[in-house]
Structure formats: structure tokens, C-alpha cells
C-alpha positions as CSV (number, residue, x, y, z in Angstrom):
1,M,5.0,-12.0,-6.9
2,N,5.6,-8.9,-4.7
3,T,3.4,-8.5,-2.1
4,L,3.1,-4.9,-2.8
5,L,2.3,-5.3,-6.0
6,H,-0.1,-8.0,-5.4
7,Y,-2.5,-5.7,-3.4
8,D,-2.2,-2.8,-5.5
9,L,-3.1,-5.1,-8.6
10,L,-6.0,-6.4,-6.3
11,R,-6.8,-2.6,-5.7
12,L,-6.6,-1.6,-9.4
13,E,-9.0,-4.6,-10.7
14,A,-11.1,-3.9,-8.2
15,F,-11.2,0.0,-9.3
16,Q,-12.1,-1.0,-13.0
17,K,-15.4,-2.1,-11.9
18,N,-16.2,1.4,-11.4
19,H,-17.5,2.8,-14.8
20,A,-16.6,6.0,-13.9
21,V,-12.8,5.5,-13.6
22,R,-12.3,2.8,-15.5
23,N,-10.8,4.5,-18.6
24,S,-8.0,5.7,-16.1
25,I,-6.7,2.5,-15.3
26,A,-4.0,0.5,-17.2
27,I,-2.0,-2.4,-16.1
28,S,0.9,-3.5,-18.2
29,Q,3.6,-6.2,-18.3
30,E,7.2,-5.5,-20.2
31,R,9.4,-8.6,-19.4
32,E,10.3,-8.2,-15.6
33,L,8.8,-4.9,-15.1
34,T,4.7,-4.8,-13.9
35,L,3.6,-1.0,-15.0
36,L,0.4,0.0,-13.0
37,K,-1.3,3.7,-14.1
38,F,-4.4,5.4,-12.3
39,K,-3.8,8.7,-13.6
40,P,-5.7,10.8,-11.3
41,I,-4.1,9.3,-8.3
42,N,-0.1,9.5,-8.1
43,Y,0.0,6.9,-5.6
44,F,-0.6,4.4,-8.3
45,N,1.3,5.9,-11.1
46,Y,4.4,3.2,-10.6
47,C,5.8,0.0,-12.2
48,L,7.7,-2.6,-9.8
49,G,10.6,-4.8,-11.5
50,K,13.9,-4.7,-13.4
51,I,15.0,-1.9,-15.9
52,E,17.1,-4.3,-18.1
53,T,18.3,-2.0,-20.7
54,P,18.1,2.0,-21.1
55,H,15.2,1.9,-24.1
56,M,12.8,0.2,-21.4
57,L,13.1,3.6,-19.6
58,D,11.7,5.1,-23.2
59,L,8.6,2.6,-22.9
60,V,8.0,3.7,-19.3
61,R,7.9,7.6,-19.6
62,E,5.3,7.0,-23.1
63,F,3.2,5.0,-20.6
64,Y,2.9,7.4,-18.1
65,S,2.6,10.5,-20.6
66,D,-0.8,11.3,-20.2
67,T,-0.5,11.1,-16.2
68,V,-0.8,14.7,-14.3
69,E,2.6,16.2,-15.0
70,K,3.5,12.9,-16.6
71,Q,4.6,11.8,-12.6
72,H,5.7,8.3,-12.0
73,Q,7.8,6.3,-9.8
74,I,10.2,3.6,-10.9
75,L,10.5,0.9,-8.1
76,I,13.5,-1.5,-8.1
77,D,14.5,-4.4,-5.7
78,S,18.4,-2.6,-3.7
79,R,20.1,-5.7,-4.7
80,D,19.0,-4.5,-8.5
81,E,22.8,-3.8,-9.5
82,V,21.3,-3.3,-13.2
83,S,18.6,-1.7,-12.7
84,K,20.4,0.8,-10.1
85,S,23.6,1.5,-12.6
86,I,21.0,2.5,-15.6
87,L,18.9,4.6,-13.3
88,S,21.9,6.4,-11.1
89,H,23.2,7.5,-15.0
90,R,19.5,9.4,-15.6
91,L,19.4,13.2,-15.1
92,D,15.5,12.8,-15.3
93,Y,15.3,10.6,-11.8
94,R,16.3,10.2,-8.6
95,I,15.8,8.1,-5.5
96,D,12.9,9.7,-3.9
97,Q,12.2,6.9,-0.9
98,K,13.4,3.4,0.4
99,I,10.5,1.3,1.1
100,A,10.8,-1.3,3.4
101,V,8.8,-4.4,3.0
102,M,8.6,-5.9,6.6
103,S,7.8,-9.7,7.2
104,L,7.1,-12.1,10.2
105,S,7.4,-15.8,9.7
106,S,4.8,-18.4,11.4
107,D,7.8,-19.3,14.0
108,E,8.7,-15.8,14.9
109,P,7.5,-14.3,18.2
110,H,6.2,-11.0,18.3
111,H,5.8,-8.2,20.7
112,R,2.3,-7.1,21.9
113,F,1.2,-3.1,22.4
114,F,-2.4,-3.6,23.2
115,H,-4.0,0.0,24.5
116,P,-7.0,-0.9,26.4
117,D,-9.1,1.2,25.1
118,I,-8.4,0.7,21.7
119,Q,-10.8,-2.3,19.3
120,L,-11.0,-2.9,15.7
121,K,-14.4,-2.6,14.2
122,E,-14.8,-4.5,10.7
123,V,-16.2,-2.2,8.2
124,T,-19.5,-3.2,6.8
125,E,-20.7,-2.7,3.0
126,K,-23.2,0.5,4.8
127,E,-20.4,1.9,6.5
128,I,-17.9,1.8,3.5
129,S,-18.8,5.8,2.6
130,E,-17.5,6.8,6.2
131,F,-14.6,4.4,6.3
132,A,-13.6,6.3,2.9
133,W,-13.5,10.0,3.9
134,L,-12.3,8.5,7.2
135,Y,-9.1,7.0,5.2
136,L,-8.8,10.0,3.3
137,D,-8.8,12.1,5.9
138,C,-5.9,10.0,8.1
139,F,-3.5,9.8,5.3
140,D,-4.4,13.7,4.1
141,A,-4.5,11.7,0.7
142,E,-4.7,13.7,-2.6
143,N,-8.7,13.1,-4.2
144,R,-8.9,14.4,-7.9
145,H,-12.1,12.1,-8.4
146,A,-14.6,12.7,-5.6
147,E,-17.6,11.2,-6.7
148,S,-15.6,7.9,-7.4
149,V,-14.1,7.6,-4.1
150,E,-17.1,5.8,-2.4
151,E,-17.9,3.4,-4.8
152,N,-14.0,2.3,-5.6
153,F,-14.1,1.7,-1.6
154,L,-17.1,-0.7,-2.0
155,H,-15.3,-2.7,-4.8
156,K,-12.4,-3.0,-2.6
157,L,-14.4,-4.2,0.4
158,R,-15.5,-6.8,-2.0
159,V,-12.3,-8.3,-2.9
160,E,-12.0,-11.8,-1.5
161,G,-9.9,-11.8,1.6
162,L,-9.8,-8.2,2.0
163,K,-11.0,-6.4,5.5
164,F,-11.3,-2.9,6.3
165,Y,-11.5,-1.8,10.3
166,F,-12.4,1.2,12.0
167,V,-9.8,1.7,14.4
168,N,-12.2,2.8,17.9
169,W,-11.1,4.6,20.7
170,N,-13.7,4.4,23.4
171,D,-16.1,4.0,20.4
172,L,-14.7,6.7,18.5
173,H,-13.5,6.2,15.2
174,V,-10.1,7.6,15.4
175,G,-8.3,5.8,12.3
176,I,-8.7,2.8,9.9
177,T,-7.0,-0.3,9.2
178,G,-6.8,-3.2,6.8
179,L,-6.2,-6.8,6.3
180,Y,-5.8,-9.4,3.5
181,Q,-5.5,-12.7,2.9
182,N,-5.2,-15.5,0.9
183,G,-3.7,-19.1,0.9
184,D,0.0,-17.8,0.7
185,F,0.0,-15.0,2.9
186,Q,-1.2,-12.6,4.8
187,L,-0.6,-8.7,4.3
188,L,-1.4,-5.9,6.6
189,S,-2.4,-3.3,4.3
190,V,-2.7,-0.3,5.4
191,G,-3.1,1.5,9.0
192,A,-3.4,5.3,9.7
193,V,-4.6,7.3,12.7
194,K,-6.4,10.9,12.4
195,N,-3.7,13.8,13.2
196,T,-5.3,14.8,16.5
197,F,-4.7,11.3,17.9
198,R,-1.6,10.4,17.1
199,N,1.4,9.4,19.3
200,L,-0.8,8.1,21.5
201,G,0.0,4.2,20.9
202,F,-3.2,3.6,18.7
203,H,-1.3,2.6,15.6
204,K,0.7,0.3,17.3
205,S,-2.2,-1.2,19.2
206,A,-4.1,-1.5,15.5
207,L,-0.6,-3.6,14.4
208,S,-0.7,-5.9,17.4
209,W,-4.3,-6.6,17.0
210,R,-4.0,-7.7,13.2
211,I,-1.1,-9.8,14.0
212,E,-3.1,-11.4,16.8
213,L,-5.8,-12.1,14.0
214,C,-3.6,-13.3,11.4
215,R,-2.2,-15.8,13.8
216,S,-5.5,-16.9,15.3
217,Q,-6.6,-17.3,12.0
218,N,-3.8,-18.9,9.8
219,P,-1.3,-19.2,12.2
220,E,1.1,-21.4,9.9
221,L,1.1,-18.1,7.2
222,P,3.7,-15.5,7.1
223,I,2.4,-11.9,7.6
224,F,3.8,-9.2,5.2
225,S,3.6,-5.4,5.5
226,W,5.5,-2.2,3.9
227,A,6.1,1.2,5.0
228,Y,8.7,4.2,4.1
229,Q,11.9,3.5,5.9
230,N,12.0,5.5,9.4
231,S,8.5,6.2,8.7
232,I,6.7,5.7,12.1
233,S,4.7,2.8,10.6
234,H,8.1,1.4,10.2
235,M,9.2,2.0,13.4
236,N,6.0,0.2,14.9
237,M,6.8,-3.0,12.6
238,I,10.2,-3.1,13.9
239,K,9.4,-3.0,17.7
240,S,6.6,-5.8,16.9
241,G,9.0,-7.9,15.8
242,M,8.8,-7.7,12.1
243,K,11.8,-8.2,10.0
244,L,13.4,-6.7,6.9
245,H,12.1,-8.9,3.9
246,Q,13.2,-6.9,0.9
247,E,14.2,-3.3,0.3
248,I,12.6,-1.5,-2.6
249,L,14.1,1.7,-3.7
250,A,11.4,4.1,-5.6
251,Y,13.1,6.6,-8.2
252,K,10.8,9.4,-8.9
253,Y,10.3,11.1,-12.4
254,V,11.8,14.5,-12.5
255,G,11.3,15.6,-16.2
């Protein structure tokens, strides 16, 4: 399974334990296409896999008909010529972003970028509320369901193998990051810095910290992450030695 999809499925399954948002979440499977939905949050309204026939687009649009302005994205592998051909002939979808799934195998070297004053501090359940709001601040993220934010993050923190960290600079929380590990792979799951502390090398340092943690705890397992192509996160992954594993085209529904 695609590591991005694996992680987002874990997150939605955790969110479903929150009674306040359970009815806003849906997960479906149509052949080789997995559809995710969290109605108030556009990020999660996407499907990933193969569009095998034009008829499948009718099923996709119906699935997302109750989201905000029916917004959703279809994510496909850039090498999937059948899906690309079907979507390229549609006026109601257009390529919005390209996502780079990056990897670092166990035998590949990596470049270290450690800032002398940066530390990662693991988040506890008592600190999850502070982490949740800092997360939204770092990403300038949309929030259409404020009353559920803290509980959603608490359920995520309880997912086996998932850890969150504060990025600390001289004991000040300047960013957030995360790590997910299972028996098959390790995932650098999230990383962001507050706007006023960007372009100081903190993001690269947090990336190096997590790679080192992965290498010290599970040296035989590959490491994955993802980012929008040519974003700062993507550039930092390349500088750290990670290589392109898969290119994903994100087609946005434009009505």
C-alpha cells in the first residue's frame, strides 16, 4: 500500500473514535481505488489509485457530493497512462499539484543537518492540546470543527507506532514534527515550523533528527516521506539524501 494512503487511513480510523466527527468520515474501496472523506477538512477528501473507466468518475463525484462545495482530488501514479488518459479528457478535473513520495533505503547514506540549538521533545498526552493548536498554526491549516481538534489529535497520538514531537529552539516551541514506525517501514509523517522561525535551518534539522532516530531504532527498515514537488520540504528531503520513490499527480475537481 502507498505509504501516504496507509498513514491517512490510520488517521481517519483514529478520528472515527471521536463521536463528534464520526458521521463526517467515510472510507470506501472501488476496485483499485481507495476513497477517503472527512467532510469538514478538504485535505482528506481525496481518492488514490486507478481510474479504470470513465464511469468510475461518476462514482467518485457521488461519493464527494456532500463535501464542502463537493471538493475532492483524485491522486494517481504519474506512470498510470490509463488513468491519465481518462482524466486528461475531462473539463471538470485539472492537475493541481504533483506529490513526491521520497524514500531512503537502509543502505543509502544521508546528509546530516543538525542545528546546535534544536532539539526534538516527544509529546505526551498532557501536552497534546498545545501540540494540536501549534500544528494548525504552523500549517496555517483550515479548521471547520474547532471543538474536535484536541480530541482528534489525542486519538492520533494513541495510534500504535505514531509519535509527535515539539521542535524546540532554546526550549521554545518553534515547530512540530512526527514519526510513524511499523514492522515494514518508517514514515517521516509531518514537519512544519512557525512562520516567524522559518528559513533558519530548523526544518532540515528536524528532518535529520528523525532520520537518525529511524536509523538507530530500526536500521534495516526503509524510510519514507512525501511533499509537494519543489516545496521547501521536498528540497530538504533531497538535500538530506532521500530519493524519488513515486510521483503522484493530484487532479482537483473544478466542477
